[in-house]
Amino acid sequence: MEGIKMVDLNGLMNRIRPELDHAIKRVLDSERFIGGEEVEGFSKELKSALCLHEGKTMEGLSDDVFIVPCANGTDALQIALMALGIGPGDEVITPAFTFISTVEVIALLGAKAVLVDVQADTFNIDCHAVEKAITEKTKAIIPVHLFGQCADMGALMAISNKTGIPIIEDTAQSLLSTYCDDQGRSGRAGLFGAFGTTSFFPSKNLGCLGDGGALFTRDRNLAQTAKSITNHGGLKRYHHDRVGLNSRLDAVQAAVLRVKLPHLKTHISQRQKAADIYDDLLKNVDEVVIPVRDEKSSHVFNQYTIKLEGEVRDELARGLAEDGVPTSVYYPKGIHEQKAFEELGYKTGEFPITEKLSKTVLSLPMHTELSSAQQKYIVARLVSRLSEIKGEV
Ligand SMILES: *Cc1c(COP(=O)(O)O)cnc(C)c1O
């Protein structure tokens, strides 16, 4: 079978191509390329999409939600840390099993990243480990809602409320995912902590045609501070209150996002449907552990990530590639094993779950255009390659 893609951006874009062309033309005609109507319109529409959820939310959270668009998801994390005043001498707790951005921004600000392990089943931050890692220098906690599911925000908010340490939720992979605790209090990923951040990198669930990102907060003052940081530290032109960045969302990206946002729920259900099909096809394959659905979170499946017992993962991935089935490993190394973070002084063996996951996880093709025939082929090849590998050992 030909043409199976890990991510199929063209397929999706082609379906909404006339709308995209129209939106891009609107920006060309407007001569407003940075900020302006498109960015403001998108911010309002994203806010509505985020705030539309049923059920009661957690106590103490205000009804206000402010959206601050910026240039990318990495900047969004950095801006959140800057708005909270984090710098040299401060510690920020974050998982060892994550994309590099989360940790990079802590280092860039001269603060110290304190890594903790994750849970083997959900891949999300281990909240007990977070509690143990807190010192008087801890100034923020950055959980990452990995692959499409929320970290345990109930437990994290309890820690935050008890200690006063703010939380920044990295929502780059889990936009519109919903968390619900065992008392039925629910809310969207990114709207619990002091800040939520997200990315509109093309392969994210809501991707644009380049880089883009945003911060969410319920705190008006933090929103103002974050907004000024995105624009050279000032809200009024040529008046600078603080050292900031140049980190703005382009009008053309905002216009594209305004076309895609109304389809996001449908795109998420297409991903969820594909995940159900994989689950069904893979549930009786002995060697494969299918993704655990956390009962406290919906799953928006930015990735469909299986685990393979034994050391078969790399050989399987090579075999599948020969069969025309692309796969990816998110992530092949824990942050503590990255050269860039040698200085943190962690050793191999310190985060056993992260290390095990980095050797066993495999993400299968996941996007809105997958057909069930493709999925059947993918799983058939996977089963056959696995039995070949087993036959050899
Ligand atoms: C993609 C991603 C980011 C970074 O987003 P960019 O827009 O590429 O800067 C940060 N954190 C996580 C978990 C991501 O997946």
Short mmCIF file of C-alpha atoms and ligand atoms in Angstrom, two decimals:
data_model
loop_
_atom_site.label_atom_id
_atom_site.label_comp_id
_atom_site.label_asym_id
_atom_site.label_seq_id
_atom_site.Cartn_x
_atom_site.Cartn_y
_atom_site.Cartn_z
CA MET A 1 0.00 0.00 0.00
CA GLU A 2 1.37 3.38 -0.98
CA GLY A 3 1.12 6.88 0.39
CA ILE A 4 0.81 6.26 4.12
CA LYS A 5 2.01 9.37 5.93
CA MET A 6 2.93 10.00 9.54
CA VAL A 7 1.15 13.36 9.30
CA ASP A 8 -0.93 14.35 6.26
CA LEU A 9 -1.04 18.12 6.05
CA ASN A 10 -1.75 18.26 2.31
CA GLY A 11 -4.79 16.04 2.53
CA LEU A 12 -6.33 18.20 5.20
CA MET A 13 -5.36 21.49 3.52
CA ASN A 14 -6.81 20.38 0.19
CA ARG A 15 -10.22 19.86 1.75
CA ILE A 16 -10.33 23.47 2.98
CA ARG A 17 -8.19 25.00 0.24
CA PRO A 18 -10.78 27.52 -1.09
CA GLU A 19 -11.35 28.87 2.44
CA LEU A 20 -7.59 29.13 3.00
CA ASP A 21 -7.04 30.94 -0.30
CA HIS A 22 -9.76 33.38 0.59
CA ALA A 23 -8.31 34.06 4.06
CA ILE A 24 -4.79 34.60 2.71
CA LYS A 25 -6.10 36.98 0.05
CA ARG A 26 -7.92 38.92 2.75
CA VAL A 27 -4.59 39.47 4.54
CA LEU A 28 -2.80 40.43 1.29
CA ASP A 29 -5.48 43.01 0.59
CA SER A 30 -5.46 44.35 4.16
CA GLU A 31 -1.79 45.42 4.24
CA ARG A 32 -1.88 44.56 7.94
CA PHE A 33 0.69 41.79 8.39
CA ILE A 34 1.55 41.90 12.08
CA GLY A 35 -1.23 42.05 14.65
CA GLY A 36 -4.50 43.71 13.67
CA GLU A 37 -7.97 42.39 13.00
CA GLU A 38 -7.07 38.82 12.07
CA VAL A 39 -5.04 38.26 15.23
CA GLU A 40 -7.70 39.86 17.42
CA GLY A 41 -10.46 37.88 15.70
CA PHE A 42 -8.54 34.63 16.12
CA SER A 43 -7.88 35.34 19.82
CA LYS A 44 -11.60 35.85 20.46
CA GLU A 45 -12.55 32.72 18.55
CA LEU A 46 -9.93 30.60 20.31
CA LYS A 47 -11.21 31.89 23.65
CA SER A 48 -14.77 30.81 22.78
CA ALA A 49 -13.57 27.39 21.64
CA LEU A 50 -11.63 26.91 24.88
CA CYS A 51 -14.33 28.18 27.21
CA LEU A 52 -17.14 26.10 25.75
CA HIS A 53 -17.33 23.14 28.04
CA GLU A 54 -19.97 21.68 30.26
CA GLY A 55 -19.72 20.95 33.94
CA LYS A 56 -18.45 22.80 36.95
CA THR A 57 -14.90 24.00 37.06
CA MET A 58 -12.49 23.98 39.98
CA GLU A 59 -12.97 26.34 42.89
CA GLY A 60 -11.03 29.56 42.90
CA LEU A 61 -10.70 29.85 39.13
CA SER A 62 -11.98 33.11 37.69
CA ASP A 63 -14.36 33.16 34.71
CA ASP A 64 -12.05 35.45 32.79
CA VAL A 65 -9.83 33.92 30.12
CA PHE A 66 -7.26 36.00 28.25
CA ILE A 67 -5.49 34.81 25.11
CA VAL A 68 -2.07 36.23 24.25
CA PRO A 69 -0.91 35.14 20.79
CA CYS A 70 2.82 34.91 20.13
CA ALA A 71 5.34 33.64 17.60
CA ASN A 72 5.59 29.94 18.62
CA GLY A 73 5.00 27.49 21.44
CA THR A 74 8.56 27.71 22.75
CA ASP A 75 8.30 31.48 23.10
CA ALA A 76 4.93 31.02 24.82
CA LEU A 77 6.69 28.99 27.54
CA GLN A 78 9.49 31.52 27.83
CA ILE A 79 7.06 34.44 28.02
CA ALA A 80 5.08 32.69 30.77
CA LEU A 81 8.27 32.22 32.81
CA MET A 82 9.31 35.83 32.17
CA ALA A 83 5.88 37.14 33.19
CA LEU A 84 6.22 35.21 36.46
CA GLY A 85 9.60 36.85 36.99
CA ILE A 86 11.64 33.64 36.87
CA GLY A 87 15.41 33.98 36.50
CA PRO A 88 18.79 33.06 37.97
CA GLY A 89 18.63 31.25 41.32
CA ASP A 90 15.11 29.93 40.68
CA GLU A 91 14.16 26.30 40.15
CA VAL A 92 11.44 25.08 37.79
CA ILE A 93 10.14 21.51 37.96
CA THR A 94 9.34 19.76 34.67
CA PRO A 95 9.28 16.16 33.35
CA ALA A 96 12.37 14.38 31.98
CA PHE A 97 10.21 12.88 29.23
CA THR A 98 9.19 15.84 27.07
CA PHE A 99 10.08 17.90 24.02
CA ILE A 100 13.20 20.00 24.52
CA SER A 101 11.38 23.39 24.52
CA THR A 102 9.98 22.94 27.98
CA VAL A 103 13.46 22.71 29.49
CA GLU A 104 15.29 24.97 27.04
CA VAL A 105 13.39 28.07 28.08
CA ILE A 106 14.18 27.50 31.77
CA ALA A 107 17.89 27.36 30.93
CA LEU A 108 17.68 30.40 28.64
CA LEU A 109 16.40 32.49 31.54
CA GLY A 110 19.27 31.35 33.76
CA ALA A 111 16.99 29.31 36.04
CA LYS A 112 17.57 25.66 36.93
CA ALA A 113 15.44 22.89 35.48
CA VAL A 114 14.61 20.28 38.11
CA LEU A 115 13.56 17.13 36.30
CA VAL A 116 11.12 14.53 37.56
CA ASP A 117 10.01 11.21 36.13
CA VAL A 118 6.68 10.47 34.45
CA GLN A 119 4.01 7.80 34.87
CA ALA A 120 4.59 4.68 32.80
CA ASP A 121 0.93 4.40 31.77
CA THR A 122 -0.09 7.95 30.82
CA PHE A 123 3.40 9.31 29.97
CA ASN A 124 2.51 12.39 32.05
CA ILE A 125 4.35 13.99 34.97
CA ASP A 126 4.49 12.01 38.24
CA CYS A 127 2.80 14.29 40.81
CA HIS A 128 4.35 12.50 43.81
CA ALA A 129 7.78 13.11 42.31
CA VAL A 130 6.83 16.78 41.87
CA GLU A 131 6.02 17.11 45.57
CA LYS A 132 9.33 15.54 46.53
CA ALA A 133 11.29 17.84 44.22
CA ILE A 134 9.95 21.08 45.71
CA THR A 135 12.48 23.27 47.56
CA GLU A 136 12.29 26.87 48.75
CA LYS A 137 13.79 27.85 45.39
CA THR A 138 10.97 26.28 43.33
CA LYS A 139 9.24 29.12 41.46
CA ALA A 140 7.15 27.22 38.90
CA ILE A 141 6.04 23.77 37.78
CA ILE A 142 5.64 23.01 34.07
CA PRO A 143 3.59 19.86 33.42
CA VAL A 144 3.34 18.79 29.77
CA HIS A 145 0.02 17.38 28.57
CA LEU A 146 1.76 14.78 26.46
CA PHE A 147 0.45 13.25 23.20
CA GLY A 148 -3.11 14.55 23.78
CA GLN A 149 -3.98 13.77 27.39
CA CYS A 150 -3.98 16.05 30.43
CA ALA A 151 -1.55 15.58 33.30
CA ASP A 152 -3.29 15.15 36.65
CA MET A 153 -4.26 18.81 37.07
CA GLY A 154 -6.32 18.07 40.18
CA ALA A 155 -3.24 16.80 42.02
CA LEU A 156 -1.05 19.56 40.58
CA MET A 157 -3.49 22.33 41.50
CA ALA A 158 -3.66 20.94 45.04
CA ILE A 159 0.15 21.23 45.22
CA SER A 160 0.01 24.72 43.74
CA ASN A 161 -2.71 25.91 46.12
CA LYS A 162 -0.84 24.49 49.10
CA THR A 163 2.57 25.93 48.22
CA GLY A 164 1.70 29.01 46.17
CA ILE A 165 3.93 27.75 43.33
CA PRO A 166 2.40 28.70 39.96
CA ILE A 167 1.82 26.13 37.23
CA ILE A 168 2.47 26.63 33.54
CA GLU A 169 0.69 23.97 31.48
CA ASP A 170 2.41 23.04 28.21
CA THR A 171 -0.65 22.36 26.06
CA ALA A 172 1.16 22.19 22.69
CA GLN A 173 -0.02 18.61 22.07
CA SER A 174 -3.37 18.74 23.83
CA LEU A 175 -5.38 21.76 22.76
CA LEU A 176 -9.09 21.25 23.67
CA SER A 177 -8.36 18.19 25.78
CA THR A 178 -10.61 18.18 28.87
CA TYR A 179 -9.62 17.19 32.39
CA CYS A 180 -12.19 16.03 34.92
CA ASP A 181 -11.29 15.07 38.50
CA ASP A 182 -13.02 12.39 40.58
CA GLN A 183 -15.43 14.95 42.00
CA GLY A 184 -16.66 15.90 38.56
CA ARG A 185 -14.84 19.23 38.36
CA SER A 186 -13.64 19.72 34.86
CA GLY A 187 -11.93 22.14 32.55
CA ARG A 188 -9.82 22.54 29.48
CA ALA A 189 -6.12 21.80 29.35
CA GLY A 190 -4.25 25.07 29.80
CA LEU A 191 -6.92 26.86 31.83
CA PHE A 192 -6.09 25.58 35.32
CA GLY A 193 -2.62 26.96 35.97
CA ALA A 194 -1.31 30.53 36.10
CA PHE A 195 -0.60 30.07 32.39
CA GLY A 196 -1.34 27.57 29.65
CA THR A 197 0.78 27.66 26.52
CA THR A 198 0.27 26.16 23.09
CA SER A 199 1.86 25.84 19.67
CA PHE A 200 0.43 26.14 16.17
CA PHE A 201 3.39 24.35 14.55
CA PRO A 202 2.00 22.71 11.38
CA SER A 203 1.83 19.17 12.79
CA LYS A 204 0.00 20.11 15.98
CA ASN A 205 -3.75 19.45 16.10
CA LEU A 206 -4.37 23.11 15.27
CA GLY A 207 -1.46 23.95 12.99
CA CYS A 208 -0.81 27.00 10.83
CA LEU A 209 1.45 27.41 7.78
CA GLY A 210 4.58 28.18 9.76
CA ASP A 211 5.23 29.01 13.39
CA GLY A 212 2.66 30.31 15.81
CA GLY A 213 1.75 30.03 19.48
CA ALA A 214 -0.33 31.43 22.30
CA LEU A 215 -0.62 31.78 26.05
CA PHE A 216 -3.81 31.46 28.09
CA THR A 217 -4.38 32.90 31.53
CA ARG A 218 -7.30 33.84 33.77
CA ASP A 219 -5.28 36.65 35.38
CA ARG A 220 -5.72 40.07 33.78
CA ASN A 221 -2.42 41.41 35.12
CA LEU A 222 -0.42 38.39 33.96
CA ALA A 223 -2.11 38.69 30.56
CA GLN A 224 -1.05 42.34 30.29
CA THR A 225 2.51 41.51 31.32
CA ALA A 226 2.70 38.61 28.86
CA LYS A 227 1.27 40.76 26.10
CA SER A 228 3.82 43.47 26.67
CA ILE A 229 6.65 40.89 26.67
CA THR A 230 5.55 39.68 23.21
CA ASN A 231 5.98 43.23 21.94
CA HIS A 232 9.35 44.51 23.20
CA GLY A 233 8.10 44.98 26.74
CA GLY A 234 5.57 47.68 25.97
CA LEU A 235 1.86 48.07 25.33
CA LYS A 236 2.27 51.57 23.90
CA ARG A 237 4.51 52.09 20.90
CA TYR A 238 8.03 53.30 21.82
CA HIS A 239 7.25 53.04 25.55
CA HIS A 240 9.01 50.04 27.08
CA ASP A 241 8.23 48.97 30.64
CA ARG A 242 10.39 45.87 30.75
CA VAL A 243 12.82 43.86 28.65
CA GLY A 244 10.71 41.89 26.21
CA LEU A 245 10.88 39.93 22.99
CA ASN A 246 9.71 40.27 19.43
CA SER A 247 7.25 37.37 19.49
CA ARG A 248 4.02 38.06 17.65
CA LEU A 249 1.59 35.99 15.62
CA ASP A 250 1.54 37.02 11.96
CA ALA A 251 -1.78 38.12 10.50
CA VAL A 252 -1.54 35.50 7.75
CA GLN A 253 -1.13 32.71 10.33
CA ALA A 254 -4.04 34.07 12.35
CA ALA A 255 -6.20 34.13 9.22
CA VAL A 256 -5.27 30.51 8.45
CA LEU A 257 -5.99 29.50 12.04
CA ARG A 258 -9.40 31.19 11.83
CA VAL A 259 -10.22 28.89 8.91
CA LYS A 260 -9.00 25.77 10.72
CA LEU A 261 -10.32 26.43 14.21
CA PRO A 262 -14.02 25.80 13.39
CA HIS A 263 -12.97 22.36 12.05
CA LEU A 264 -10.84 21.47 15.08
CA LYS A 265 -13.51 19.47 16.90
CA THR A 266 -14.20 17.42 13.77
CA HIS A 267 -10.48 16.91 13.24
CA ILE A 268 -10.11 15.73 16.82
CA SER A 269 -12.98 13.25 16.43
CA GLN A 270 -11.37 11.92 13.25
CA ARG A 271 -8.19 11.33 15.25
CA GLN A 272 -10.16 9.69 18.07
CA LYS A 273 -11.93 7.44 15.59
CA ALA A 274 -8.61 6.39 14.10
CA ALA A 275 -7.31 5.72 17.64
CA ASP A 276 -10.32 3.50 18.38
CA ILE A 277 -9.64 1.52 15.21
CA TYR A 278 -5.98 1.05 16.18
CA ASP A 279 -7.00 0.00 19.70
CA ASP A 280 -9.33 -2.58 18.29
CA LEU A 281 -6.83 -3.96 15.79
CA LEU A 282 -3.96 -4.03 18.31
CA LYS A 283 -5.70 -5.14 21.49
CA ASN A 284 -4.91 -8.82 20.99
CA VAL A 285 -1.34 -8.35 19.85
CA ASP A 286 0.63 -9.68 22.82
CA GLU A 287 3.78 -7.62 22.41
CA VAL A 288 1.99 -4.29 22.04
CA VAL A 289 0.71 -2.05 24.84
CA ILE A 290 -1.90 0.31 23.42
CA PRO A 291 -2.15 3.88 24.76
CA VAL A 292 -3.83 4.03 28.16
CA ARG A 293 -6.90 6.26 28.23
CA ASP A 294 -6.68 8.19 31.46
CA GLU A 295 -10.15 8.23 33.00
CA LYS A 296 -9.57 11.81 34.18
CA SER A 297 -8.83 13.19 30.71
CA SER A 298 -10.14 13.15 27.20
CA HIS A 299 -7.52 12.24 24.60
CA VAL A 300 -7.10 14.42 21.49
CA PHE A 301 -4.49 12.09 19.97
CA ASN A 302 -1.82 14.39 18.66
CA GLN A 303 0.10 11.11 18.76
CA TYR A 304 -0.97 7.47 18.92
CA THR A 305 1.90 5.98 20.89
CA ILE A 306 2.27 2.27 21.62
CA LYS A 307 4.84 0.56 23.82
CA LEU A 308 6.75 -2.55 22.82
CA GLU A 309 8.14 -4.83 25.43
CA GLY A 310 11.64 -6.06 24.83
CA GLU A 311 14.19 -4.36 22.66
CA VAL A 312 12.31 -4.88 19.42
CA ARG A 313 11.23 -1.29 18.82
CA ASP A 314 14.01 -0.11 16.50
CA GLU A 315 14.03 -3.26 14.41
CA LEU A 316 10.27 -3.06 14.07
CA ALA A 317 10.42 0.59 13.00
CA ARG A 318 13.03 -0.28 10.34
CA GLY A 319 10.91 -3.15 9.02
CA LEU A 320 7.79 -1.01 8.89
CA ALA A 321 9.67 1.71 7.01
CA GLU A 322 10.57 -0.91 4.37
CA ASP A 323 6.86 -1.75 4.14
CA GLY A 324 5.96 1.91 3.54
CA VAL A 325 4.74 2.51 7.09
CA PRO A 326 6.35 5.59 8.66
CA THR A 327 6.65 5.73 12.44
CA SER A 328 8.34 8.10 14.90
CA VAL A 329 9.92 7.90 18.31
CA TYR A 330 8.85 10.66 20.70
CA TYR A 331 11.27 10.83 22.47
CA PRO A 332 14.39 8.69 21.97
CA LYS A 333 16.22 10.23 24.95
CA GLY A 334 15.23 11.70 28.27
CA ILE A 335 16.16 15.35 28.78
CA HIS A 336 18.76 14.24 31.37
CA GLU A 337 20.51 12.22 28.65
CA GLN A 338 20.75 15.15 26.23
CA LYS A 339 24.19 16.65 25.77
CA ALA A 340 22.77 20.17 26.05
CA PHE A 341 21.67 19.43 29.61
CA GLU A 342 24.77 17.59 30.84
CA GLU A 343 25.39 20.49 33.20
CA LEU A 344 22.27 19.66 35.18
CA GLY A 345 24.36 16.77 36.49
CA TYR A 346 21.81 13.97 36.23
CA LYS A 347 22.97 10.43 35.54
CA THR A 348 21.53 7.62 33.50
CA GLY A 349 19.41 5.55 35.88
CA GLU A 350 17.89 8.52 37.68
CA PHE A 351 14.64 8.53 35.74
CA PRO A 352 13.97 4.84 35.08
CA ILE A 353 10.51 5.27 33.58
CA THR A 354 11.63 7.98 31.18
CA GLU A 355 14.58 5.80 30.16
CA LYS A 356 12.40 2.75 29.64
CA LEU A 357 9.86 4.75 27.62
CA SER A 358 12.57 6.26 25.45
CA LYS A 359 13.51 2.70 24.42
CA THR A 360 10.01 1.28 24.02
CA VAL A 361 7.61 3.93 22.67
CA LEU A 362 6.63 4.05 19.02
CA SER A 363 4.17 6.50 17.50
CA LEU A 364 2.11 5.23 14.57
CA PRO A 365 0.74 7.35 11.72
CA MET A 366 -1.99 9.59 13.16
CA HIS A 367 -3.88 12.28 11.29
CA THR A 368 -7.29 13.23 9.96
CA GLU A 369 -6.87 11.52 6.58
CA LEU A 370 -6.08 7.94 7.67
CA SER A 371 -8.38 5.34 6.10
CA SER A 372 -9.35 2.18 7.93
CA ALA A 373 -7.82 0.21 5.05
CA GLN A 374 -4.50 1.96 5.71
CA GLN A 375 -4.79 1.23 9.41
CA LYS A 376 -5.50 -2.45 8.74
CA TYR A 377 -2.43 -2.59 6.50
CA ILE A 378 -0.29 -0.82 9.13
CA VAL A 379 -1.30 -3.28 11.84
CA ALA A 380 -1.00 -6.32 9.54
CA ARG A 381 2.57 -5.31 8.66
CA LEU A 382 3.32 -4.60 12.32
CA VAL A 383 2.10 -8.05 13.40
CA SER A 384 4.02 -9.77 10.63
CA ARG A 385 7.25 -7.85 11.33
CA LEU A 386 6.93 -8.62 15.03
CA SER A 387 6.61 -12.34 14.41
CA GLU A 388 9.61 -12.23 12.07
CA ILE A 389 11.67 -10.53 14.79
CA LYS A 390 10.54 -13.04 17.38
CA GLY A 391 11.39 -15.89 15.04
CA GLU A 392 14.93 -14.55 14.76
CA VAL A 393 15.68 -14.24 18.47
C1 LIG B 1 5.70 21.46 19.76
C2 LIG B 1 5.94 21.56 21.19
C3 LIG B 1 6.49 22.72 21.76
C4 LIG B 1 7.08 23.85 20.96
O1 LIG B 1 6.28 24.48 20.06
P1 LIG B 1 6.95 25.34 18.86
O2 LIG B 1 5.78 26.09 18.34
O3 LIG B 1 7.52 24.38 17.90
O4 LIG B 1 7.97 26.24 19.46
C5 LIG B 1 6.62 22.77 23.14
N1 LIG B 1 6.25 21.76 23.91
C6 LIG B 1 5.72 20.62 23.40
C7 LIG B 1 5.31 19.52 24.32
C8 LIG B 1 5.57 20.47 22.02
O5 LIG B 1 5.08 19.35 21.53
#
